[in-house]
Amino acid sequence: MDVRIVEHPLVATRLTAMRDETTDSANFRSALHELTSLLVYEATRDIELSAYDIRTPVTSTSGYTLANPPLLVPVLRAGLGMAESAHNLLPEATMGFVGLARDEATHEPRVYMESLPADLAGRHVIVLDPMVATGGSLVRCCEMIAARGCDNISVVCALAAPPAIERLRNSGLPLTITTASIDDGLNDDAFIVPGLGDAGDRQFGAYRRY
């Protein structure tokens, strides 16, 4: 499993804004939006192109288009904050959705919604989820995608914790992960440390101590 940590000044400043507990919801969403663009840019560095002939105002030359536009899959609800930015960068892409809720007692995921094509053989799927803590929700989401025939899954997340990376690595799923940071670990409630709290709460207005 390839794990890409994007080290760039712009990535660092947007992630800092998201970490800061004084950042309000509007500025948190803005930072996540901008960070998503930077991470998706890196995640698609090796995406396959098709060449075709075009004319400039001066002469003929080669142009390029995506050979296999990806399917974007934000993991609800927190992944909604990444969907628009990723789609703006990849307007050729289509979009599916997976809704997962974490049981606060067991920390295991529960699927409450899925909207995915029945056949994903030969497709490139980009999963969008701001935080990957235990890895349970992401593994469940990617298992649903792989079960539809996909063997090329890119995960884009702002933060990941070492237990999640290990769980994903051991899952046997065909994954590549692009993230801004792998943090220190998890607290007793399975929140990432130092982390940024709950990405869904921070985006949509709820606030609590972690």
PDB file of C-alpha atoms in Angstrom, residues 70-76 79-80 82-83 86 93-99 113-117 120 124-129 138 141-142 144-145 153-156:
ATOM      1  CA  PRO A  70     -12.576   8.696 -11.735  1.00  0.00           C
ATOM      2  CA  LEU A  71     -15.564   8.130  -9.509  1.00  0.00           C
ATOM      3  CA  LEU A  72     -15.433  10.410  -6.467  1.00  0.00           C
ATOM      4  CA  VAL A  73     -16.868   8.920  -3.268  1.00  0.00           C
ATOM      5  CA  PRO A  74     -17.156  11.269  -0.278  1.00  0.00           C
ATOM      6  CA  VAL A  75     -17.775   9.420   2.974  1.00  0.00           C
ATOM      7  CA  LEU A  76     -20.745  11.115   4.646  1.00  0.00           C
ATOM      8  CA  GLY A  79     -16.541  13.968   3.316  1.00  0.00           C
ATOM      9  CA  LEU A  80     -19.175  16.362   1.976  1.00  0.00           C
ATOM     10  CA  MET A  82     -14.294  17.691   0.210  1.00  0.00           C
ATOM     11  CA  ALA A  83     -16.722  16.796  -2.576  1.00  0.00           C
ATOM     12  CA  ALA A  86     -12.553  17.575  -5.745  1.00  0.00           C
ATOM     13  CA  ALA A  93     -15.577  12.749 -12.733  1.00  0.00           C
ATOM     14  CA  THR A  94     -18.827  11.186 -11.596  1.00  0.00           C
ATOM     15  CA  MET A  95     -19.781  10.966  -7.930  1.00  0.00           C
ATOM     16  CA  GLY A  96     -21.140   8.304  -5.609  1.00  0.00           C
ATOM     17  CA  PHE A  97     -21.831   8.438  -1.882  1.00  0.00           C
ATOM     18  CA  VAL A  98     -21.379   6.211   1.148  1.00  0.00           C
ATOM     19  CA  GLY A  99     -22.876   7.132   4.521  1.00  0.00           C
ATOM     20  CA  MET A 113     -26.585   4.904   2.948  1.00  0.00           C
ATOM     21  CA  GLU A 114     -24.838   3.849  -0.248  1.00  0.00           C
ATOM     22  CA  SER A 115     -25.105   5.168  -3.772  1.00  0.00           C
ATOM     23  CA  LEU A 116     -22.532   3.435  -5.952  1.00  0.00           C
ATOM     24  CA  PRO A 117     -22.530   1.989  -9.480  1.00  0.00           C
ATOM     25  CA  LEU A 120     -16.769  -0.655 -10.873  1.00  0.00           C
ATOM     26  CA  HIS A 124     -10.510   4.483 -10.670  1.00  0.00           C
ATOM     27  CA  VAL A 125     -12.274   5.451  -7.435  1.00  0.00           C
ATOM     28  CA  ILE A 126     -11.171   8.331  -5.210  1.00  0.00           C
ATOM     29  CA  VAL A 127     -12.539   8.125  -1.657  1.00  0.00           C
ATOM     30  CA  LEU A 128     -12.768  11.429   0.236  1.00  0.00           C
ATOM     31  CA  ASP A 129     -12.713  11.402   4.043  1.00  0.00           C
ATOM     32  CA  LEU A 138     -12.703   3.520   5.559  1.00  0.00           C
ATOM     33  CA  CYS A 141     -16.308   1.783   2.530  1.00  0.00           C
ATOM     34  CA  CYS A 142     -13.451   0.425   0.419  1.00  0.00           C
ATOM     35  CA  MET A 144     -18.015  -2.059  -0.662  1.00  0.00           C
ATOM     36  CA  ILE A 145     -16.158  -0.488  -3.591  1.00  0.00           C
ATOM     37  CA  ILE A 153      -8.835   2.907  -4.989  1.00  0.00           C
ATOM     38  CA  SER A 154      -7.214   6.203  -3.997  1.00  0.00           C
ATOM     39  CA  VAL A 155      -7.973   7.550  -0.526  1.00  0.00           C
ATOM     40  CA  VAL A 156      -7.597  11.289   0.094  1.00  0.00           C
TER      41      VAL A 156
END
